[in-house]
Amino acid sequence: MTNKTFGSFGFLQSGSLADEPLVLLDFGLEARQKEAYDYDNAKRDYSGYLFQYTLRGQGVFEEPGQTQSLSAGKAFLIHVPEESRYFLPADRPEVCWEFLYVHFRGEAALPFFNRIRESFGSCFFLPRDSFPILLWLNLHREIREGRQLKSYEGGELVYRFLSALLRTLESPSLPEPSPAVAAALHYMKEHFPERLSMEELAARLDLSAAYFTRLFTRETGQTPLASLTGIRLSHAVFLLLNTSLCIEEIAASCGFSCGNYFCKVFRKASGVSPAEYRHRHVR
């Protein structure tokens, strides 16, 4: 812990609000080795959320029914108090566990926490260069160099972190698409107003429709039809906000077969009709 790159920073109340929706309590980079590092989260006097990410080495996370190794890239997110525990492996004294941790509290964290725990569990993998990790690594460096957080900035950072964390887990980074998939995406963006079938698109690429769908989905994380629909909806939103075109005209301009079908797809994606969306956002 003598290395200048390690260390923790704590923050007092950052503003005049009595109950801020999100509060950054403390965060830091730590290295633990050959010591009694063992926390039972059901018995701690700390209340709030803890995110911990392994940078190097290994730790252990234990909860009812399972024990997980926390090697580089693995993280856990907990709400203390709860029935869980994290610790250094006692049978491997040579292991040095280096990690990033963030303590925070606030009611606004609960929806993010519930969604992450329900969908991904207590432990999950994150790339070292993903935004949720770089956010804190960069902030740690900046504070070591003298930066001071402004009023309410800690809560703002926690919100950005939670949003980015959920987004990263739900939509992990994918490698660059193959030439065939890149060509398909380019064609979709250029021809989305047309009545475009996936069979026709696959044929343009000299691929079978079934193979094209598998390839596209594997490389982009969504089906070709879902991708095309997303492109069409994005343009529809632009037209709703920036033109006076009626719903039928927008549907035709975006490649939808009719206004009724466009409204059905739009409502499924946004929760409201195109007309209601325009009413809410156009001033």
mmCIF file of C-alpha atoms in Angstrom:
data_model
loop_
_atom_site.group_PDB
_atom_site.id
_atom_site.type_symbol
_atom_site.label_atom_id
_atom_site.label_comp_id
_atom_site.label_asym_id
_atom_site.label_seq_id
_atom_site.Cartn_x
_atom_site.Cartn_y
_atom_site.Cartn_z
ATOM 1 C CA MET A 1 0.000 0.000 0.000
ATOM 2 C CA THR A 2 2.984 2.326 -0.142
ATOM 3 C CA ASN A 3 2.813 2.612 -3.925
ATOM 4 C CA LYS A 4 1.606 6.107 -4.846
ATOM 5 C CA THR A 5 -0.853 4.640 -7.345
ATOM 6 C CA PHE A 6 -2.844 3.104 -4.476
ATOM 7 C CA GLY A 7 -4.932 4.932 -1.935
ATOM 8 C CA SER A 8 -8.513 5.782 -0.977
ATOM 9 C CA PHE A 9 -10.427 9.057 -1.068
ATOM 10 C CA GLY A 10 -13.446 9.885 1.081
ATOM 11 C CA PHE A 11 -16.022 12.619 0.516
ATOM 12 C CA LEU A 12 -18.177 14.611 2.903
ATOM 13 C CA GLN A 13 -21.666 15.821 1.978
ATOM 14 C CA SER A 14 -21.168 17.671 -1.285
ATOM 15 C CA GLY A 15 -24.102 20.093 -1.187
ATOM 16 C CA SER A 16 -26.988 21.525 0.781
ATOM 17 C CA LEU A 17 -29.571 18.824 0.002
ATOM 18 C CA ALA A 18 -30.391 16.840 3.114
ATOM 19 C CA ASP A 19 -31.127 13.635 1.185
ATOM 20 C CA GLU A 20 -29.256 13.543 -2.087
ATOM 21 C CA PRO A 21 -30.541 10.774 -4.417
ATOM 22 C CA LEU A 22 -26.971 9.514 -4.927
ATOM 23 C CA VAL A 23 -23.914 10.125 -2.781
ATOM 24 C CA LEU A 24 -20.345 9.047 -3.412
ATOM 25 C CA LEU A 25 -18.909 8.034 -0.025
ATOM 26 C CA ASP A 26 -15.419 6.861 -0.884
ATOM 27 C CA PHE A 27 -13.467 4.990 -3.541
ATOM 28 C CA GLY A 28 -9.942 3.885 -4.129
ATOM 29 C CA LEU A 29 -7.361 1.425 -5.366
ATOM 30 C CA GLU A 30 -6.086 -1.137 -2.876
ATOM 31 C CA ALA A 31 -3.621 -4.030 -2.766
ATOM 32 C CA ARG A 32 -4.052 -6.771 -0.158
ATOM 33 C CA GLN A 33 -1.657 -9.633 0.562
ATOM 34 C CA LYS A 34 -0.684 -11.809 3.523
ATOM 35 C CA GLU A 35 -3.236 -10.254 5.861
ATOM 36 C CA ALA A 36 -6.614 -11.011 7.434
ATOM 37 C CA TYR A 37 -8.726 -9.408 4.715
ATOM 38 C CA ASP A 38 -12.182 -10.920 5.197
ATOM 39 C CA TYR A 39 -15.527 -9.106 5.266
ATOM 40 C CA ASP A 40 -18.829 -10.714 6.283
ATOM 41 C CA ASN A 41 -21.384 -8.323 4.807
ATOM 42 C CA ALA A 42 -24.176 -9.464 7.107
ATOM 43 C CA LYS A 43 -22.240 -8.227 10.155
ATOM 44 C CA ARG A 44 -20.832 -4.937 8.923
ATOM 45 C CA ASP A 45 -21.843 -1.596 10.413
ATOM 46 C CA TYR A 46 -21.557 -0.010 6.953
ATOM 47 C CA SER A 47 -24.752 0.653 5.020
ATOM 48 C CA GLY A 48 -24.839 1.309 1.306
ATOM 49 C CA TYR A 49 -23.622 -0.143 -1.975
ATOM 50 C CA LEU A 50 -20.185 -1.514 -2.742
ATOM 51 C CA PHE A 51 -18.711 -2.173 -6.181
ATOM 52 C CA GLN A 52 -15.339 -3.922 -6.279
ATOM 53 C CA TYR A 53 -13.336 -4.795 -9.421
ATOM 54 C CA THR A 54 -10.227 -6.964 -9.580
ATOM 55 C CA LEU A 55 -7.358 -5.316 -11.440
ATOM 56 C CA ARG A 56 -4.748 -7.986 -10.726
ATOM 57 C CA GLY A 57 -4.411 -11.092 -8.595
ATOM 58 C CA GLN A 58 -7.354 -12.898 -7.072
ATOM 59 C CA GLY A 59 -9.970 -12.695 -4.338
ATOM 60 C CA VAL A 60 -12.993 -14.789 -3.417
ATOM 61 C CA PHE A 61 -16.675 -13.863 -3.227
ATOM 62 C CA GLU A 62 -19.060 -16.082 -1.326
ATOM 63 C CA GLU A 63 -22.855 -15.979 -1.083
ATOM 64 C CA PRO A 64 -25.464 -18.578 -0.141
ATOM 65 C CA GLY A 65 -25.157 -21.472 -2.570
ATOM 66 C CA GLN A 66 -21.981 -20.517 -4.387
ATOM 67 C CA THR A 67 -18.391 -19.330 -4.135
ATOM 68 C CA GLN A 68 -16.705 -17.472 -6.992
ATOM 69 C CA SER A 69 -13.098 -16.674 -7.747
ATOM 70 C CA LEU A 70 -12.492 -12.988 -8.462
ATOM 71 C CA SER A 71 -9.674 -12.950 -10.986
ATOM 72 C CA ALA A 72 -8.703 -9.961 -13.135
ATOM 73 C CA GLY A 73 -11.740 -8.446 -14.827
ATOM 74 C CA LYS A 74 -14.272 -9.859 -12.352
ATOM 75 C CA ALA A 75 -16.380 -7.525 -10.227
ATOM 76 C CA PHE A 76 -19.080 -7.779 -7.605
ATOM 77 C CA LEU A 77 -21.876 -5.405 -6.614
ATOM 78 C CA ILE A 78 -23.524 -5.710 -3.202
ATOM 79 C CA HIS A 79 -25.944 -3.828 -0.958
ATOM 80 C CA VAL A 80 -24.770 -3.987 2.635
ATOM 81 C CA PRO A 81 -26.027 -5.543 4.826
ATOM 82 C CA GLU A 82 -26.591 -8.796 2.947
ATOM 83 C CA GLU A 83 -25.633 -12.453 3.215
ATOM 84 C CA SER A 84 -22.319 -12.441 1.385
ATOM 85 C CA ARG A 85 -18.598 -12.372 2.079
ATOM 86 C CA TYR A 86 -15.399 -11.472 0.236
ATOM 87 C CA PHE A 87 -11.889 -12.339 1.278
ATOM 88 C CA LEU A 88 -8.316 -13.229 0.349
ATOM 89 C CA PRO A 89 -7.782 -16.963 -0.301
ATOM 90 C CA ALA A 90 -6.162 -18.155 2.934
ATOM 91 C CA ASP A 91 -4.480 -21.128 1.238
ATOM 92 C CA ARG A 92 -2.574 -18.887 -1.204
ATOM 93 C CA PRO A 93 -0.542 -16.344 0.784
ATOM 94 C CA GLU A 94 1.505 -15.462 -2.290
ATOM 95 C CA VAL A 95 -1.544 -13.929 -3.999
ATOM 96 C CA CYS A 96 -1.792 -10.136 -4.011
ATOM 97 C CA TRP A 97 -5.313 -8.919 -4.672
ATOM 98 C CA GLU A 98 -5.332 -5.509 -6.355
ATOM 99 C CA PHE A 99 -8.717 -3.937 -6.876
ATOM 100 C CA LEU A 100 -10.781 -0.817 -7.445
ATOM 101 C CA TYR A 101 -13.672 -0.213 -5.071
ATOM 102 C CA VAL A 102 -16.517 2.322 -4.877
ATOM 103 C CA HIS A 103 -18.820 2.944 -1.880
ATOM 104 C CA PHE A 104 -21.986 4.925 -2.472
ATOM 105 C CA ARG A 105 -25.546 5.283 -1.216
ATOM 106 C CA GLY A 106 -28.865 6.752 -2.313
ATOM 107 C CA GLU A 107 -32.365 5.711 -3.326
ATOM 108 C CA ALA A 108 -31.631 6.330 -7.012
ATOM 109 C CA ALA A 109 -29.200 3.403 -7.017
ATOM 110 C CA LEU A 110 -31.844 0.801 -6.204
ATOM 111 C CA PRO A 111 -33.383 0.380 -9.713
ATOM 112 C CA PHE A 112 -29.912 -0.111 -11.210
ATOM 113 C CA PHE A 113 -28.907 -2.513 -8.459
ATOM 114 C CA ASN A 114 -32.057 -4.609 -8.817
ATOM 115 C CA ARG A 115 -31.739 -4.830 -12.589
ATOM 116 C CA ILE A 116 -28.069 -5.818 -12.455
ATOM 117 C CA ARG A 117 -28.523 -8.409 -9.728
ATOM 118 C CA GLU A 118 -31.590 -9.934 -11.395
ATOM 119 C CA SER A 119 -30.008 -10.110 -14.846
ATOM 120 C CA PHE A 120 -26.312 -10.713 -14.127
ATOM 121 C CA GLY A 121 -26.016 -11.839 -10.520
ATOM 122 C CA SER A 122 -23.673 -10.567 -7.816
ATOM 123 C CA CYS A 123 -20.492 -11.145 -9.862
ATOM 124 C CA PHE A 124 -19.802 -10.346 -13.501
ATOM 125 C CA PHE A 125 -16.976 -9.614 -15.939
ATOM 126 C CA LEU A 126 -16.045 -6.169 -17.257
ATOM 127 C CA PRO A 127 -13.244 -5.244 -19.674
ATOM 128 C CA ARG A 128 -10.462 -3.183 -18.114
ATOM 129 C CA ASP A 129 -10.961 -0.520 -20.803
ATOM 130 C CA SER A 130 -14.745 -0.273 -20.385
ATOM 131 C CA PHE A 131 -16.166 3.108 -19.386
ATOM 132 C CA PRO A 132 -17.370 2.076 -15.888
ATOM 133 C CA ILE A 133 -13.794 1.140 -14.964
ATOM 134 C CA LEU A 134 -11.996 3.960 -16.774
ATOM 135 C CA LEU A 135 -14.285 6.495 -15.078
ATOM 136 C CA TRP A 136 -12.873 5.658 -11.639
ATOM 137 C CA LEU A 137 -9.300 4.961 -12.726
ATOM 138 C CA ASN A 138 -9.112 8.373 -14.400
ATOM 139 C CA LEU A 139 -10.775 10.103 -11.452
ATOM 140 C CA HIS A 140 -8.338 8.453 -9.049
ATOM 141 C CA ARG A 141 -5.404 9.796 -11.049
ATOM 142 C CA GLU A 142 -6.951 13.286 -11.257
ATOM 143 C CA ILE A 143 -7.613 13.479 -7.504
ATOM 144 C CA ARG A 144 -4.062 12.325 -6.759
ATOM 145 C CA GLU A 145 -2.953 15.241 -8.929
ATOM 146 C CA GLY A 146 -5.040 17.718 -6.936
ATOM 147 C CA ARG A 147 -8.522 17.771 -8.429
ATOM 148 C CA GLN A 148 -11.382 18.620 -6.043
ATOM 149 C CA LEU A 149 -14.949 17.449 -6.662
ATOM 150 C CA LYS A 150 -17.575 20.183 -6.976
ATOM 151 C CA SER A 151 -20.905 20.243 -5.141
ATOM 152 C CA TYR A 152 -23.103 17.278 -6.109
ATOM 153 C CA GLU A 153 -20.456 16.008 -8.540
ATOM 154 C CA GLY A 154 -19.993 12.787 -6.578
ATOM 155 C CA GLY A 155 -23.641 11.840 -7.053
ATOM 156 C CA GLU A 156 -23.416 12.777 -10.713
ATOM 157 C CA LEU A 157 -20.412 10.482 -11.132
ATOM 158 C CA VAL A 158 -22.211 7.601 -9.425
ATOM 159 C CA TYR A 159 -25.192 8.031 -11.753
ATOM 160 C CA ARG A 160 -22.919 8.029 -14.809
ATOM 161 C CA PHE A 161 -21.189 4.955 -13.454
ATOM 162 C CA LEU A 162 -24.405 3.010 -12.820
ATOM 163 C CA SER A 163 -25.826 3.945 -16.221
ATOM 164 C CA ALA A 164 -22.620 2.927 -17.968
ATOM 165 C CA LEU A 165 -22.332 -0.258 -15.922
ATOM 166 C CA LEU A 166 -25.821 -1.424 -16.848
ATOM 167 C CA ARG A 167 -25.342 -0.405 -20.488
ATOM 168 C CA THR A 168 -22.016 -2.253 -20.692
ATOM 169 C CA LEU A 169 -23.474 -5.415 -19.170
ATOM 170 C CA GLU A 170 -26.541 -5.347 -21.409
ATOM 171 C CA SER A 171 -24.620 -4.495 -24.573
ATOM 172 C CA PRO A 172 -21.072 -5.826 -24.305
ATOM 173 C CA SER A 173 -18.522 -4.537 -26.798
ATOM 174 C CA LEU A 174 -18.422 -6.591 -29.956
ATOM 175 C CA PRO A 175 -15.511 -6.948 -32.402
ATOM 176 C CA GLU A 176 -15.474 -5.159 -35.730
ATOM 177 C CA PRO A 177 -18.011 -6.798 -38.091
ATOM 178 C CA SER A 178 -16.914 -8.949 -40.980
ATOM 179 C CA PRO A 179 -17.005 -7.437 -44.503
ATOM 180 C CA ALA A 180 -20.362 -9.103 -45.195
ATOM 181 C CA VAL A 181 -22.023 -7.728 -42.062
ATOM 182 C CA ALA A 182 -20.430 -4.288 -42.541
ATOM 183 C CA ALA A 183 -21.782 -4.243 -46.111
ATOM 184 C CA ALA A 184 -25.234 -5.238 -44.856
ATOM 185 C CA LEU A 185 -25.257 -2.443 -42.276
ATOM 186 C CA HIS A 186 -24.158 0.095 -44.870
ATOM 187 C CA TYR A 187 -26.871 -1.064 -47.292
ATOM 188 C CA MET A 188 -29.530 -0.843 -44.568
ATOM 189 C CA LYS A 189 -28.551 2.739 -43.724
ATOM 190 C CA GLU A 190 -28.637 3.740 -47.393
ATOM 191 C CA HIS A 191 -31.857 1.922 -48.358
ATOM 192 C CA PHE A 192 -33.998 1.713 -45.206
ATOM 193 C CA PRO A 193 -36.911 3.680 -46.815
ATOM 194 C CA GLU A 194 -37.301 0.847 -49.336
ATOM 195 C CA ARG A 195 -39.282 -2.359 -48.848
ATOM 196 C CA LEU A 196 -36.248 -4.417 -47.982
ATOM 197 C CA SER A 197 -36.459 -8.108 -47.112
ATOM 198 C CA MET A 198 -33.722 -10.023 -45.352
ATOM 199 C CA GLU A 199 -33.800 -12.665 -48.094
ATOM 200 C CA GLU A 200 -33.027 -10.008 -50.707
ATOM 201 C CA LEU A 201 -30.260 -8.550 -48.575
ATOM 202 C CA ALA A 202 -28.698 -11.968 -48.015
ATOM 203 C CA ALA A 203 -28.848 -12.682 -51.743
ATOM 204 C CA ARG A 204 -26.962 -9.447 -52.461
ATOM 205 C CA LEU A 205 -24.179 -10.793 -50.266
ATOM 206 C CA ASP A 206 -24.278 -14.236 -51.909
ATOM 207 C CA LEU A 207 -25.336 -15.808 -48.613
ATOM 208 C CA SER A 208 -28.287 -17.926 -47.626
ATOM 209 C CA ALA A 209 -30.867 -16.120 -45.514
ATOM 210 C CA ALA A 210 -30.353 -18.519 -42.595
ATOM 211 C CA TYR A 211 -26.561 -18.181 -42.568
ATOM 212 C CA PHE A 212 -26.749 -14.410 -42.998
ATOM 213 C CA THR A 213 -29.094 -14.100 -40.010
ATOM 214 C CA ARG A 214 -26.827 -16.232 -37.811
ATOM 215 C CA LEU A 215 -23.706 -14.342 -38.875
ATOM 216 C CA PHE A 216 -25.279 -10.910 -38.416
ATOM 217 C CA THR A 217 -26.746 -11.765 -35.009
ATOM 218 C CA ARG A 218 -23.488 -13.252 -33.747
ATOM 219 C CA GLU A 219 -21.471 -10.197 -34.749
ATOM 220 C CA THR A 220 -23.870 -7.382 -33.820
ATOM 221 C CA GLY A 221 -25.903 -8.853 -30.972
ATOM 222 C CA GLN A 222 -29.228 -8.414 -32.775
ATOM 223 C CA THR A 223 -31.020 -9.841 -35.794
ATOM 224 C CA PRO A 224 -30.843 -8.093 -39.184
ATOM 225 C CA LEU A 225 -34.540 -7.219 -38.953
ATOM 226 C CA ALA A 226 -34.108 -5.693 -35.481
ATOM 227 C CA SER A 227 -31.181 -3.630 -36.748
ATOM 228 C CA LEU A 228 -33.146 -2.402 -39.766
ATOM 229 C CA THR A 229 -36.122 -1.546 -37.560
ATOM 230 C CA GLY A 230 -33.835 0.434 -35.249
ATOM 231 C CA ILE A 231 -32.495 2.460 -38.180
ATOM 232 C CA ARG A 232 -36.026 3.165 -39.368
ATOM 233 C CA LEU A 233 -37.214 4.197 -35.903
ATOM 234 C CA SER A 234 -34.255 6.529 -35.419
ATOM 235 C CA HIS A 235 -35.147 8.337 -38.628
ATOM 236 C CA ALA A 236 -38.822 8.360 -37.626
ATOM 237 C CA VAL A 237 -37.937 10.132 -34.372
ATOM 238 C CA PHE A 238 -35.978 12.729 -36.343
ATOM 239 C CA LEU A 239 -38.964 13.359 -38.611
ATOM 240 C CA LEU A 240 -41.395 13.563 -35.693
ATOM 241 C CA LEU A 241 -39.258 16.185 -33.949
ATOM 242 C CA ASN A 242 -38.143 18.201 -36.951
ATOM 243 C CA THR A 243 -40.947 18.126 -39.543
ATOM 244 C CA SER A 244 -44.717 18.511 -39.709
ATOM 245 C CA LEU A 245 -45.173 15.323 -41.758
ATOM 246 C CA CYS A 246 -48.224 13.276 -40.794
ATOM 247 C CA ILE A 247 -47.887 9.759 -39.384
ATOM 248 C CA GLU A 248 -48.637 8.064 -42.726
ATOM 249 C CA GLU A 249 -46.008 10.175 -44.485
ATOM 250 C CA ILE A 250 -43.403 9.384 -41.840
ATOM 251 C CA ALA A 251 -44.215 5.682 -42.034
ATOM 252 C CA ALA A 252 -43.727 5.715 -45.807
ATOM 253 C CA SER A 253 -40.518 7.745 -45.545
ATOM 254 C CA CYS A 254 -39.027 5.217 -43.120
ATOM 255 C CA GLY A 255 -39.912 2.024 -44.948
ATOM 256 C CA PHE A 256 -42.884 0.882 -42.855
ATOM 257 C CA SER A 257 -45.709 -0.768 -44.776
ATOM 258 C CA CYS A 258 -48.412 1.496 -43.337
ATOM 259 C CA GLY A 259 -49.135 3.982 -40.585
ATOM 260 C CA ASN A 260 -50.855 1.444 -38.357
ATOM 261 C CA TYR A 261 -47.877 -0.914 -38.424
ATOM 262 C CA PHE A 262 -45.490 1.988 -37.813
ATOM 263 C CA CYS A 263 -47.531 3.057 -34.766
ATOM 264 C CA LYS A 264 -47.496 -0.494 -33.408
ATOM 265 C CA VAL A 265 -43.708 -0.822 -33.747
ATOM 266 C CA PHE A 266 -43.092 2.676 -32.378
ATOM 267 C CA ARG A 267 -45.297 2.119 -29.322
ATOM 268 C CA LYS A 268 -43.545 -1.172 -28.565
ATOM 269 C CA ALA A 269 -40.150 0.563 -28.657
ATOM 270 C CA SER A 270 -41.059 3.777 -26.821
ATOM 271 C CA GLY A 271 -44.158 3.025 -24.772
ATOM 272 C CA VAL A 272 -46.163 5.778 -26.458
ATOM 273 C CA SER A 273 -47.662 6.429 -29.882
ATOM 274 C CA PRO A 274 -45.766 8.558 -32.441
ATOM 275 C CA ALA A 275 -48.331 11.345 -31.997
ATOM 276 C CA GLU A 276 -47.939 11.329 -28.219
ATOM 277 C CA TYR A 277 -44.138 11.286 -28.548
ATOM 278 C CA ARG A 278 -44.283 14.356 -30.816
ATOM 279 C CA HIS A 279 -46.666 16.117 -28.431
ATOM 280 C CA ARG A 280 -44.383 15.528 -25.445
ATOM 281 C CA HIS A 281 -41.120 16.589 -27.070
ATOM 282 C CA VAL A 282 -41.927 19.278 -29.620
ATOM 283 C CA ARG A 283 -42.149 22.783 -28.172
#
